[in-house]
Amino acid sequence: MTIAAKHTVGEIAAEFPNAAREFEKLGIDYCCGGSKTLGDACAAAKISVEEALERLEKSTSAAQKSDPGQNWQDLPLADLIAHINRTHHVFVREECPRIEALAEKVAGVHAQRHPELEQVADVFAALANELSVHMMKEEQILFPYVIRLEESHVAGEPAPPAMFGSVVNPVRMMMQEHDGAGDALRSLRQLTLDYSVPEDACASYRALYHGLQEFEADLHQHIHLENNILFPRAVAMEGKR
Ligand SMILES: [Fe+2]
Ligand SMILES: [Fe+2]
């Protein structure tokens, strides 16, 4: 595939794992906004399509030589699920309590001069709470079902019965929850003026903004793997039974 303006950003990131990094740099939302075409996404991010294409071209060809990334389109869904659980779910569980504590501490010390820190702490605490319930639903209901669905598919058997009817239903619910998480990430960005650390910031303040930025990048990649690869492949597999 040669990247063009008509392709969706989700398709591009799924096909070229290294394109995701470039999207992060360009401020293009490729996870929750993955169904937008590159042309529309560039318009929304106020950048020229030509420039984006040139940068994507460079980054995907250069990066693919040194680090091909993992192309999950052709690997078993069970492997992709194991990867999501092992890396992204573990990361969220490790980082949420650390960042929450840091955000409260920094707000306690600096909120008088930087009142937005109270909101940062509140928005992050709500996001952490939602993610914890969300990941539990994926791990206990949706992911085990997708693994069984793939096993039946490989064995040429009908899809196993599910209490939620079609897999489309929990997928839709998870995607709605991803949209909510994407909104929270956007408000954190707005509140922190794109994570610019003020001059009077202490080390904890810097650590908080750094942690939040890494959390954002990881969650973008996490949601991308689910929205643009795992979910569409599971829905297609169910349709083919
Ligand atoms: Fe997840
Ligand atoms: Fe998810």
JSON list of C-alpha atoms and ligand atoms in Angstrom, two decimals:
[
{"chain": "A", "resi": 1, "resn": "MET", "atom": "CA", "xyz": [0.00, 0.00, 0.00]},
{"chain": "A", "resi": 2, "resn": "THR", "atom": "CA", "xyz": [1.27, 3.48, -0.89]},
{"chain": "A", "resi": 3, "resn": "ILE", "atom": "CA", "xyz": [0.04, 6.03, 1.63]},
{"chain": "A", "resi": 4, "resn": "ALA", "atom": "CA", "xyz": [-2.48, 8.47, 0.13]},
{"chain": "A", "resi": 5, "resn": "ALA", "atom": "CA", "xyz": [-4.81, 11.19, 1.45]},
{"chain": "A", "resi": 6, "resn": "LYS", "atom": "CA", "xyz": [-7.88, 8.93, 0.89]},
{"chain": "A", "resi": 7, "resn": "HIS", "atom": "CA", "xyz": [-6.65, 6.24, 3.31]},
{"chain": "A", "resi": 8, "resn": "THR", "atom": "CA", "xyz": [-7.92, 6.43, 6.87]},
{"chain": "A", "resi": 9, "resn": "VAL", "atom": "CA", "xyz": [-5.32, 7.21, 9.52]},
{"chain": "A", "resi": 10, "resn": "GLY", "atom": "CA", "xyz": [-6.34, 4.00, 11.32]},
{"chain": "A", "resi": 11, "resn": "GLU", "atom": "CA", "xyz": [-5.54, 1.95, 8.20]},
{"chain": "A", "resi": 12, "resn": "ILE", "atom": "CA", "xyz": [-2.19, 3.68, 7.77]},
{"chain": "A", "resi": 13, "resn": "ALA", "atom": "CA", "xyz": [-1.19, 3.10, 11.41]},
{"chain": "A", "resi": 14, "resn": "ALA", "atom": "CA", "xyz": [-2.31, -0.54, 11.20]},
{"chain": "A", "resi": 15, "resn": "GLU", "atom": "CA", "xyz": [-0.30, -1.16, 8.03]},
{"chain": "A", "resi": 16, "resn": "PHE", "atom": "CA", "xyz": [2.78, 0.87, 9.02]},
{"chain": "A", "resi": 17, "resn": "PRO", "atom": "CA", "xyz": [3.33, 0.63, 12.80]},
{"chain": "A", "resi": 18, "resn": "ASN", "atom": "CA", "xyz": [5.96, 3.39, 12.63]},
{"chain": "A", "resi": 19, "resn": "ALA", "atom": "CA", "xyz": [3.47, 5.85, 11.14]},
{"chain": "A", "resi": 20, "resn": "ALA", "atom": "CA", "xyz": [1.87, 6.07, 14.59]},
{"chain": "A", "resi": 21, "resn": "ARG", "atom": "CA", "xyz": [4.94, 7.90, 15.94]},
{"chain": "A", "resi": 22, "resn": "GLU", "atom": "CA", "xyz": [4.72, 10.44, 13.15]},
{"chain": "A", "resi": 23, "resn": "PHE", "atom": "CA", "xyz": [1.00, 10.93, 13.83]},
{"chain": "A", "resi": 24, "resn": "GLU", "atom": "CA", "xyz": [1.82, 11.63, 17.49]},
{"chain": "A", "resi": 25, "resn": "LYS", "atom": "CA", "xyz": [4.35, 14.29, 16.44]},
{"chain": "A", "resi": 26, "resn": "LEU", "atom": "CA", "xyz": [1.92, 15.86, 13.97]},
{"chain": "A", "resi": 27, "resn": "GLY", "atom": "CA", "xyz": [-0.90, 15.92, 16.54]},
{"chain": "A", "resi": 28, "resn": "ILE", "atom": "CA", "xyz": [-3.05, 13.62, 14.38]},
{"chain": "A", "resi": 29, "resn": "ASP", "atom": "CA", "xyz": [-5.50, 11.44, 16.33]},
{"chain": "A", "resi": 30, "resn": "TYR", "atom": "CA", "xyz": [-5.09, 7.95, 14.84]},
{"chain": "A", "resi": 31, "resn": "CYS", "atom": "CA", "xyz": [-6.85, 5.90, 17.53]},
{"chain": "A", "resi": 32, "resn": "CYS", "atom": "CA", "xyz": [-10.32, 7.24, 18.39]},
{"chain": "A", "resi": 33, "resn": "GLY", "atom": "CA", "xyz": [-10.20, 9.37, 15.23]},
{"chain": "A", "resi": 34, "resn": "GLY", "atom": "CA", "xyz": [-8.89, 6.40, 13.21]},
{"chain": "A", "resi": 35, "resn": "SER", "atom": "CA", "xyz": [-11.81, 6.35, 10.78]},
{"chain": "A", "resi": 36, "resn": "LYS", "atom": "CA", "xyz": [-10.95, 9.82, 9.40]},
{"chain": "A", "resi": 37, "resn": "THR", "atom": "CA", "xyz": [-9.09, 9.97, 6.08]},
{"chain": "A", "resi": 38, "resn": "LEU", "atom": "CA", "xyz": [-5.57, 11.37, 6.18]},
{"chain": "A", "resi": 39, "resn": "GLY", "atom": "CA", "xyz": [-6.87, 14.37, 4.20]},
{"chain": "A", "resi": 40, "resn": "ASP", "atom": "CA", "xyz": [-9.57, 15.16, 6.77]},
{"chain": "A", "resi": 41, "resn": "ALA", "atom": "CA", "xyz": [-7.25, 14.50, 9.72]},
{"chain": "A", "resi": 42, "resn": "CYS", "atom": "CA", "xyz": [-4.68, 16.94, 8.28]},
{"chain": "A", "resi": 43, "resn": "ALA", "atom": "CA", "xyz": [-7.39, 19.57, 7.83]},
{"chain": "A", "resi": 44, "resn": "ALA", "atom": "CA", "xyz": [-8.47, 19.07, 11.47]},
{"chain": "A", "resi": 45, "resn": "ALA", "atom": "CA", "xyz": [-4.85, 19.33, 12.68]},
{"chain": "A", "resi": 46, "resn": "LYS", "atom": "CA", "xyz": [-4.26, 22.36, 10.38]},
{"chain": "A", "resi": 47, "resn": "ILE", "atom": "CA", "xyz": [-1.33, 20.85, 8.50]},
{"chain": "A", "resi": 48, "resn": "SER", "atom": "CA", "xyz": [-0.87, 20.36, 4.77]},
{"chain": "A", "resi": 49, "resn": "VAL", "atom": "CA", "xyz": [-1.50, 16.89, 3.35]},
{"chain": "A", "resi": 50, "resn": "GLU", "atom": "CA", "xyz": [1.64, 17.14, 1.22]},
{"chain": "A", "resi": 51, "resn": "GLU", "atom": "CA", "xyz": [3.80, 17.79, 4.25]},
{"chain": "A", "resi": 52, "resn": "ALA", "atom": "CA", "xyz": [2.19, 14.92, 6.19]},
{"chain": "A", "resi": 53, "resn": "LEU", "atom": "CA", "xyz": [2.65, 12.54, 3.24]},
{"chain": "A", "resi": 54, "resn": "GLU", "atom": "CA", "xyz": [6.29, 13.51, 2.90]},
{"chain": "A", "resi": 55, "resn": "ARG", "atom": "CA", "xyz": [6.97, 13.00, 6.60]},
{"chain": "A", "resi": 56, "resn": "LEU", "atom": "CA", "xyz": [5.09, 9.69, 6.67]},
{"chain": "A", "resi": 57, "resn": "GLU", "atom": "CA", "xyz": [6.96, 8.50, 3.61]},
{"chain": "A", "resi": 58, "resn": "LYS", "atom": "CA", "xyz": [10.32, 9.34, 5.23]},
{"chain": "A", "resi": 59, "resn": "SER", "atom": "CA", "xyz": [9.53, 7.93, 8.66]},
{"chain": "A", "resi": 60, "resn": "THR", "atom": "CA", "xyz": [7.98, 4.71, 7.42]},
{"chain": "A", "resi": 61, "resn": "SER", "atom": "CA", "xyz": [10.76, 3.88, 4.97]},
{"chain": "A", "resi": 62, "resn": "ALA", "atom": "CA", "xyz": [13.64, 4.93, 7.27]},
{"chain": "A", "resi": 63, "resn": "ALA", "atom": "CA", "xyz": [12.14, 3.39, 10.40]},
{"chain": "A", "resi": 64, "resn": "GLN", "atom": "CA", "xyz": [11.19, 0.20, 8.66]},
{"chain": "A", "resi": 65, "resn": "LYS", "atom": "CA", "xyz": [14.80, -0.48, 7.78]},
{"chain": "A", "resi": 66, "resn": "SER", "atom": "CA", "xyz": [16.04, -0.09, 11.35]},
{"chain": "A", "resi": 67, "resn": "ASP", "atom": "CA", "xyz": [12.95, -1.19, 13.27]},
{"chain": "A", "resi": 68, "resn": "PRO", "atom": "CA", "xyz": [10.14, -2.80, 11.32]},
{"chain": "A", "resi": 69, "resn": "GLY", "atom": "CA", "xyz": [7.74, -2.60, 14.31]},
{"chain": "A", "resi": 70, "resn": "GLN", "atom": "CA", "xyz": [5.19, -5.33, 14.76]},
{"chain": "A", "resi": 71, "resn": "ASN", "atom": "CA", "xyz": [2.58, -5.77, 12.05]},
{"chain": "A", "resi": 72, "resn": "TRP", "atom": "CA", "xyz": [-0.39, -7.26, 13.87]},
{"chain": "A", "resi": 73, "resn": "GLN", "atom": "CA", "xyz": [-2.58, -7.58, 10.80]},
{"chain": "A", "resi": 74, "resn": "ASP", "atom": "CA", "xyz": [-1.34, -11.08, 9.96]},
{"chain": "A", "resi": 75, "resn": "LEU", "atom": "CA", "xyz": [-0.69, -12.54, 13.42]},
{"chain": "A", "resi": 76, "resn": "PRO", "atom": "CA", "xyz": [-3.21, -14.53, 15.49]},
{"chain": "A", "resi": 77, "resn": "LEU", "atom": "CA", "xyz": [-5.63, -12.38, 17.51]},
{"chain": "A", "resi": 78, "resn": "ALA", "atom": "CA", "xyz": [-4.70, -14.42, 20.60]},
{"chain": "A", "resi": 79, "resn": "ASP", "atom": "CA", "xyz": [-1.12, -13.11, 20.25]},
{"chain": "A", "resi": 80, "resn": "LEU", "atom": "CA", "xyz": [-2.32, -9.54, 19.83]},
{"chain": "A", "resi": 81, "resn": "ILE", "atom": "CA", "xyz": [-4.52, -9.88, 22.93]},
{"chain": "A", "resi": 82, "resn": "ALA", "atom": "CA", "xyz": [-1.60, -11.31, 24.93]},
{"chain": "A", "resi": 83, "resn": "HIS", "atom": "CA", "xyz": [0.53, -8.36, 23.78]},
{"chain": "A", "resi": 84, "resn": "ILE", "atom": "CA", "xyz": [-2.16, -5.81, 24.78]},
{"chain": "A", "resi": 85, "resn": "ASN", "atom": "CA", "xyz": [-2.56, -7.41, 28.21]},
{"chain": "A", "resi": 86, "resn": "ARG", "atom": "CA", "xyz": [1.16, -7.81, 28.85]},
{"chain": "A", "resi": 87, "resn": "THR", "atom": "CA", "xyz": [2.21, -4.34, 27.77]},
{"chain": "A", "resi": 88, "resn": "HIS", "atom": "CA", "xyz": [-0.59, -1.77, 27.70]},
{"chain": "A", "resi": 89, "resn": "HIS", "atom": "CA", "xyz": [-2.87, -3.10, 30.45]},
{"chain": "A", "resi": 90, "resn": "VAL", "atom": "CA", "xyz": [0.12, -3.64, 32.75]},
{"chain": "A", "resi": 91, "resn": "PHE", "atom": "CA", "xyz": [1.39, -0.12, 31.98]},
{"chain": "A", "resi": 92, "resn": "VAL", "atom": "CA", "xyz": [-1.98, 1.49, 32.79]},
{"chain": "A", "resi": 93, "resn": "ARG", "atom": "CA", "xyz": [-2.21, -0.43, 36.08]},
{"chain": "A", "resi": 94, "resn": "GLU", "atom": "CA", "xyz": [1.33, 0.55, 37.06]},
{"chain": "A", "resi": 95, "resn": "GLU", "atom": "CA", "xyz": [1.15, 4.18, 36.02]},
{"chain": "A", "resi": 96, "resn": "CYS", "atom": "CA", "xyz": [-2.34, 5.18, 37.23]},
{"chain": "A", "resi": 97, "resn": "PRO", "atom": "CA", "xyz": [-1.64, 5.08, 40.98]},
{"chain": "A", "resi": 98, "resn": "ARG", "atom": "CA", "xyz": [1.79, 6.71, 40.50]},
{"chain": "A", "resi": 99, "resn": "ILE", "atom": "CA", "xyz": [0.48, 9.58, 38.38]},
{"chain": "A", "resi": 100, "resn": "GLU", "atom": "CA", "xyz": [-2.61, 10.04, 40.55]},
{"chain": "A", "resi": 101, "resn": "ALA", "atom": "CA", "xyz": [-0.47, 10.43, 43.67]},
{"chain": "A", "resi": 102, "resn": "LEU", "atom": "CA", "xyz": [1.93, 12.76, 41.86]},
{"chain": "A", "resi": 103, "resn": "ALA", "atom": "CA", "xyz": [-0.93, 14.90, 40.49]},
{"chain": "A", "resi": 104, "resn": "GLU", "atom": "CA", "xyz": [-2.44, 15.30, 43.96]},
{"chain": "A", "resi": 105, "resn": "LYS", "atom": "CA", "xyz": [0.90, 16.18, 45.47]},
{"chain": "A", "resi": 106, "resn": "VAL", "atom": "CA", "xyz": [1.73, 18.77, 42.79]},
{"chain": "A", "resi": 107, "resn": "ALA", "atom": "CA", "xyz": [-1.77, 20.29, 42.98]},
{"chain": "A", "resi": 108, "resn": "GLY", "atom": "CA", "xyz": [-1.44, 20.51, 46.78]},
{"chain": "A", "resi": 109, "resn": "VAL", "atom": "CA", "xyz": [1.77, 22.54, 46.48]},
{"chain": "A", "resi": 110, "resn": "HIS", "atom": "CA", "xyz": [1.22, 24.61, 43.32]},
{"chain": "A", "resi": 111, "resn": "ALA", "atom": "CA", "xyz": [-2.54, 24.99, 42.79]},
{"chain": "A", "resi": 112, "resn": "GLN", "atom": "CA", "xyz": [-2.57, 28.51, 44.22]},
{"chain": "A", "resi": 113, "resn": "ARG", "atom": "CA", "xyz": [-0.44, 29.83, 41.39]},
{"chain": "A", "resi": 114, "resn": "HIS", "atom": "CA", "xyz": [-1.57, 27.19, 38.87]},
{"chain": "A", "resi": 115, "resn": "PRO", "atom": "CA", "xyz": [-5.26, 26.46, 39.58]},
{"chain": "A", "resi": 116, "resn": "GLU", "atom": "CA", "xyz": [-5.52, 24.19, 36.50]},
{"chain": "A", "resi": 117, "resn": "LEU", "atom": "CA", "xyz": [-3.56, 21.54, 38.46]},
{"chain": "A", "resi": 118, "resn": "GLU", "atom": "CA", "xyz": [-6.68, 20.74, 40.51]},
{"chain": "A", "resi": 119, "resn": "GLN", "atom": "CA", "xyz": [-8.55, 19.95, 37.30]},
{"chain": "A", "resi": 120, "resn": "VAL", "atom": "CA", "xyz": [-5.61, 17.94, 35.95]},
{"chain": "A", "resi": 121, "resn": "ALA", "atom": "CA", "xyz": [-5.71, 15.79, 39.08]},
{"chain": "A", "resi": 122, "resn": "ASP", "atom": "CA", "xyz": [-9.52, 15.39, 38.85]},
{"chain": "A", "resi": 123, "resn": "VAL", "atom": "CA", "xyz": [-9.59, 14.56, 35.14]},
{"chain": "A", "resi": 124, "resn": "PHE", "atom": "CA", "xyz": [-6.78, 12.03, 35.53]},
{"chain": "A", "resi": 125, "resn": "ALA", "atom": "CA", "xyz": [-8.40, 10.37, 38.57]},
{"chain": "A", "resi": 126, "resn": "ALA", "atom": "CA", "xyz": [-11.68, 9.95, 36.66]},
{"chain": "A", "resi": 127, "resn": "LEU", "atom": "CA", "xyz": [-9.82, 8.58, 33.63]},
{"chain": "A", "resi": 128, "resn": "ALA", "atom": "CA", "xyz": [-7.89, 6.10, 35.80]},
{"chain": "A", "resi": 129, "resn": "ASN", "atom": "CA", "xyz": [-11.13, 4.93, 37.35]},
{"chain": "A", "resi": 130, "resn": "GLU", "atom": "CA", "xyz": [-12.86, 4.43, 34.01]},
{"chain": "A", "resi": 131, "resn": "LEU", "atom": "CA", "xyz": [-9.87, 2.61, 32.53]},
{"chain": "A", "resi": 132, "resn": "SER", "atom": "CA", "xyz": [-9.72, 0.18, 35.41]},
{"chain": "A", "resi": 133, "resn": "VAL", "atom": "CA", "xyz": [-13.34, -0.92, 34.86]},
{"chain": "A", "resi": 134, "resn": "HIS", "atom": "CA", "xyz": [-12.91, -0.85, 31.08]},
{"chain": "A", "resi": 135, "resn": "MET", "atom": "CA", "xyz": [-9.86, -3.14, 31.09]},
{"chain": "A", "resi": 136, "resn": "MET", "atom": "CA", "xyz": [-11.64, -5.56, 33.41]},
{"chain": "A", "resi": 137, "resn": "LYS", "atom": "CA", "xyz": [-14.50, -5.86, 30.90]},
{"chain": "A", "resi": 138, "resn": "GLU", "atom": "CA", "xyz": [-12.02, -6.50, 28.10]},
{"chain": "A", "resi": 139, "resn": "GLU", "atom": "CA", "xyz": [-10.02, -9.06, 30.07]},
{"chain": "A", "resi": 140, "resn": "GLN", "atom": "CA", "xyz": [-12.97, -10.92, 31.55]},
{"chain": "A", "resi": 141, "resn": "ILE", "atom": "CA", "xyz": [-15.56, -10.79, 28.78]},
{"chain": "A", "resi": 142, "resn": "LEU", "atom": "CA", "xyz": [-14.50, -9.54, 25.36]},
{"chain": "A", "resi": 143, "resn": "PHE", "atom": "CA", "xyz": [-10.93, -10.86, 25.01]},
{"chain": "A", "resi": 144, "resn": "PRO", "atom": "CA", "xyz": [-11.70, -14.45, 26.15]},
{"chain": "A", "resi": 145, "resn": "TYR", "atom": "CA", "xyz": [-14.62, -14.50, 23.71]},
{"chain": "A", "resi": 146, "resn": "VAL", "atom": "CA", "xyz": [-12.44, -13.29, 20.81]},
{"chain": "A", "resi": 147, "resn": "ILE", "atom": "CA", "xyz": [-9.92, -16.05, 21.62]},
{"chain": "A", "resi": 148, "resn": "ARG", "atom": "CA", "xyz": [-12.70, -18.68, 21.51]},
{"chain": "A", "resi": 149, "resn": "LEU", "atom": "CA", "xyz": [-14.08, -17.13, 18.33]},
{"chain": "A", "resi": 150, "resn": "GLU", "atom": "CA", "xyz": [-10.68, -17.44, 16.67]},
{"chain": "A", "resi": 151, "resn": "GLU", "atom": "CA", "xyz": [-10.28, -21.06, 17.82]},
{"chain": "A", "resi": 152, "resn": "SER", "atom": "CA", "xyz": [-13.66, -22.01, 16.33]},
{"chain": "A", "resi": 153, "resn": "HIS", "atom": "CA", "xyz": [-12.84, -20.09, 13.17]},
{"chain": "A", "resi": 154, "resn": "VAL", "atom": "CA", "xyz": [-9.54, -21.97, 12.73]},
{"chain": "A", "resi": 155, "resn": "ALA", "atom": "CA", "xyz": [-11.31, -25.30, 13.42]},
{"chain": "A", "resi": 156, "resn": "GLY", "atom": "CA", "xyz": [-14.00, -24.42, 10.84]},
{"chain": "A", "resi": 157, "resn": "GLU", "atom": "CA", "xyz": [-16.68, -24.55, 13.54]},
{"chain": "A", "resi": 158, "resn": "PRO", "atom": "CA", "xyz": [-19.53, -22.07, 14.15]},
{"chain": "A", "resi": 159, "resn": "ALA", "atom": "CA", "xyz": [-18.83, -19.15, 16.50]},
{"chain": "A", "resi": 160, "resn": "PRO", "atom": "CA", "xyz": [-19.42, -20.02, 20.16]},
{"chain": "A", "resi": 161, "resn": "PRO", "atom": "CA", "xyz": [-22.66, -18.62, 21.67]},
{"chain": "A", "resi": 162, "resn": "ALA", "atom": "CA", "xyz": [-22.24, -15.35, 23.57]},
{"chain": "A", "resi": 163, "resn": "MET", "atom": "CA", "xyz": [-24.39, -13.76, 26.26]},
{"chain": "A", "resi": 164, "resn": "PHE", "atom": "CA", "xyz": [-24.04, -10.41, 24.49]},
{"chain": "A", "resi": 165, "resn": "GLY", "atom": "CA", "xyz": [-25.35, -11.69, 21.12]},
{"chain": "A", "resi": 166, "resn": "SER", "atom": "CA", "xyz": [-23.01, -10.47, 18.40]},
{"chain": "A", "resi": 167, "resn": "VAL", "atom": "CA", "xyz": [-19.43, -9.42, 19.17]},
{"chain": "A", "resi": 168, "resn": "VAL", "atom": "CA", "xyz": [-20.37, -6.11, 17.52]},
{"chain": "A", "resi": 169, "resn": "ASN", "atom": "CA", "xyz": [-22.20, -5.12, 20.75]},
{"chain": "A", "resi": 170, "resn": "PRO", "atom": "CA", "xyz": [-19.31, -5.22, 23.26]},
{"chain": "A", "resi": 171, "resn": "VAL", "atom": "CA", "xyz": [-17.00, -3.81, 20.56]},
{"chain": "A", "resi": 172, "resn": "ARG", "atom": "CA", "xyz": [-19.29, -0.80, 20.14]},
{"chain": "A", "resi": 173, "resn": "MET", "atom": "CA", "xyz": [-19.36, -0.30, 23.91]},
{"chain": "A", "resi": 174, "resn": "MET", "atom": "CA", "xyz": [-15.57, -0.51, 24.21]},
{"chain": "A", "resi": 175, "resn": "MET", "atom": "CA", "xyz": [-15.16, 1.99, 21.36]},
{"chain": "A", "resi": 176, "resn": "GLN", "atom": "CA", "xyz": [-17.52, 4.43, 23.08]},
{"chain": "A", "resi": 177, "resn": "GLU", "atom": "CA", "xyz": [-15.45, 4.12, 26.22]},
{"chain": "A", "resi": 178, "resn": "HIS", "atom": "CA", "xyz": [-12.29, 4.72, 24.17]},
{"chain": "A", "resi": 179, "resn": "ASP", "atom": "CA", "xyz": [-13.86, 7.94, 22.88]},
{"chain": "A", "resi": 180, "resn": "GLY", "atom": "CA", "xyz": [-14.40, 9.02, 26.49]},
{"chain": "A", "resi": 181, "resn": "ALA", "atom": "CA", "xyz": [-10.75, 8.29, 27.29]},
{"chain": "A", "resi": 182, "resn": "GLY", "atom": "CA", "xyz": [-9.68, 10.22, 24.18]},
{"chain": "A", "resi": 183, "resn": "ASP", "atom": "CA", "xyz": [-11.72, 13.23, 25.37]},
{"chain": "A", "resi": 184, "resn": "ALA", "atom": "CA", "xyz": [-10.02, 13.08, 28.78]},
{"chain": "A", "resi": 185, "resn": "LEU", "atom": "CA", "xyz": [-6.57, 13.03, 27.12]},
{"chain": "A", "resi": 186, "resn": "ARG", "atom": "CA", "xyz": [-7.55, 16.05, 25.04]},
{"chain": "A", "resi": 187, "resn": "SER", "atom": "CA", "xyz": [-8.71, 18.02, 28.09]},
{"chain": "A", "resi": 188, "resn": "LEU", "atom": "CA", "xyz": [-5.46, 17.18, 29.90]},
{"chain": "A", "resi": 189, "resn": "ARG", "atom": "CA", "xyz": [-3.58, 18.56, 26.90]},
{"chain": "A", "resi": 190, "resn": "GLN", "atom": "CA", "xyz": [-5.65, 21.75, 26.90]},
{"chain": "A", "resi": 191, "resn": "LEU", "atom": "CA", "xyz": [-5.36, 22.26, 30.65]},
{"chain": "A", "resi": 192, "resn": "THR", "atom": "CA", "xyz": [-1.57, 21.86, 30.59]},
{"chain": "A", "resi": 193, "resn": "LEU", "atom": "CA", "xyz": [-1.13, 23.92, 27.37]},
{"chain": "A", "resi": 194, "resn": "ASP", "atom": "CA", "xyz": [0.37, 20.90, 25.61]},
{"chain": "A", "resi": 195, "resn": "TYR", "atom": "CA", "xyz": [2.35, 19.92, 28.68]},
{"chain": "A", "resi": 196, "resn": "SER", "atom": "CA", "xyz": [4.44, 23.07, 28.80]},
{"chain": "A", "resi": 197, "resn": "VAL", "atom": "CA", "xyz": [6.10, 23.20, 32.20]},
{"chain": "A", "resi": 198, "resn": "PRO", "atom": "CA", "xyz": [6.09, 26.71, 33.79]},
{"chain": "A", "resi": 199, "resn": "GLU", "atom": "CA", "xyz": [9.39, 28.31, 34.84]},
{"chain": "A", "resi": 200, "resn": "ASP", "atom": "CA", "xyz": [8.68, 27.98, 38.58]},
{"chain": "A", "resi": 201, "resn": "ALA", "atom": "CA", "xyz": [7.96, 24.23, 38.28]},
{"chain": "A", "resi": 202, "resn": "CYS", "atom": "CA", "xyz": [9.65, 21.85, 40.71]},
{"chain": "A", "resi": 203, "resn": "ALA", "atom": "CA", "xyz": [10.95, 18.38, 39.85]},
{"chain": "A", "resi": 204, "resn": "SER", "atom": "CA", "xyz": [7.63, 16.71, 40.75]},
{"chain": "A", "resi": 205, "resn": "TYR", "atom": "CA", "xyz": [5.76, 19.11, 38.49]},
{"chain": "A", "resi": 206, "resn": "ARG", "atom": "CA", "xyz": [8.07, 18.15, 35.60]},
{"chain": "A", "resi": 207, "resn": "ALA", "atom": "CA", "xyz": [7.77, 14.47, 36.45]},
{"chain": "A", "resi": 208, "resn": "LEU", "atom": "CA", "xyz": [3.97, 14.77, 36.40]},
{"chain": "A", "resi": 209, "resn": "TYR", "atom": "CA", "xyz": [3.84, 16.37, 32.95]},
{"chain": "A", "resi": 210, "resn": "HIS", "atom": "CA", "xyz": [6.38, 13.91, 31.61]},
{"chain": "A", "resi": 211, "resn": "GLY", "atom": "CA", "xyz": [4.40, 10.98, 33.05]},
{"chain": "A", "resi": 212, "resn": "LEU", "atom": "CA", "xyz": [1.13, 12.31, 31.63]},
{"chain": "A", "resi": 213, "resn": "GLN", "atom": "CA", "xyz": [2.66, 12.68, 28.19]},
{"chain": "A", "resi": 214, "resn": "GLU", "atom": "CA", "xyz": [4.00, 9.13, 28.22]},
{"chain": "A", "resi": 215, "resn": "PHE", "atom": "CA", "xyz": [0.63, 7.91, 29.45]},
{"chain": "A", "resi": 216, "resn": "GLU", "atom": "CA", "xyz": [-1.05, 9.67, 26.53]},
{"chain": "A", "resi": 217, "resn": "ALA", "atom": "CA", "xyz": [1.31, 8.13, 23.95]},
{"chain": "A", "resi": 218, "resn": "ASP", "atom": "CA", "xyz": [0.83, 4.64, 25.38]},
{"chain": "A", "resi": 219, "resn": "LEU", "atom": "CA", "xyz": [-2.95, 4.97, 25.52]},
{"chain": "A", "resi": 220, "resn": "HIS", "atom": "CA", "xyz": [-3.06, 6.17, 21.91]},
{"chain": "A", "resi": 221, "resn": "GLN", "atom": "CA", "xyz": [-1.12, 3.10, 20.80]},
{"chain": "A", "resi": 222, "resn": "HIS", "atom": "CA", "xyz": [-3.26, 0.84, 23.03]},
{"chain": "A", "resi": 223, "resn": "ILE", "atom": "CA", "xyz": [-6.57, 2.17, 21.68]},
{"chain": "A", "resi": 224, "resn": "HIS", "atom": "CA", "xyz": [-5.21, 2.03, 18.13]},
{"chain": "A", "resi": 225, "resn": "LEU", "atom": "CA", "xyz": [-4.41, -1.69, 18.43]},
{"chain": "A", "resi": 226, "resn": "GLU", "atom": "CA", "xyz": [-7.94, -2.38, 19.70]},
{"chain": "A", "resi": 227, "resn": "ASN", "atom": "CA", "xyz": [-9.99, 0.01, 17.51]},
{"chain": "A", "resi": 228, "resn": "ASN", "atom": "CA", "xyz": [-8.11, -0.36, 14.24]},
{"chain": "A", "resi": 229, "resn": "ILE", "atom": "CA", "xyz": [-6.86, -3.96, 14.34]},
{"chain": "A", "resi": 230, "resn": "LEU", "atom": "CA", "xyz": [-8.32, -6.24, 17.02]},
{"chain": "A", "resi": 231, "resn": "PHE", "atom": "CA", "xyz": [-11.97, -5.18, 16.86]},
{"chain": "A", "resi": 232, "resn": "PRO", "atom": "CA", "xyz": [-12.38, -5.03, 13.06]},
{"chain": "A", "resi": 233, "resn": "ARG", "atom": "CA", "xyz": [-10.67, -8.42, 12.67]},
{"chain": "A", "resi": 234, "resn": "ALA", "atom": "CA", "xyz": [-12.88, -10.00, 15.36]},
{"chain": "A", "resi": 235, "resn": "VAL", "atom": "CA", "xyz": [-16.05, -8.58, 13.77]},
{"chain": "A", "resi": 236, "resn": "ALA", "atom": "CA", "xyz": [-14.95, -9.85, 10.31]},
{"chain": "A", "resi": 237, "resn": "MET", "atom": "CA", "xyz": [-14.18, -13.30, 11.76]},
{"chain": "A", "resi": 238, "resn": "GLU", "atom": "CA", "xyz": [-17.63, -13.55, 13.30]},
{"chain": "A", "resi": 239, "resn": "GLY", "atom": "CA", "xyz": [-19.18, -12.56, 9.96]},
{"chain": "A", "resi": 240, "resn": "LYS", "atom": "CA", "xyz": [-17.37, -15.35, 8.10]},
{"chain": "A", "resi": 241, "resn": "ARG", "atom": "CA", "xyz": [-18.62, -18.23, 10.20]},
{"chain": "B", "resi": 1, "resn": "FE", "atom": "FE", "xyz": [-7.38, -2.43, 26.40]},
{"chain": "B", "resi": 2, "resn": "FE", "atom": "FE", "xyz": [-9.90, -0.75, 25.36]}
]
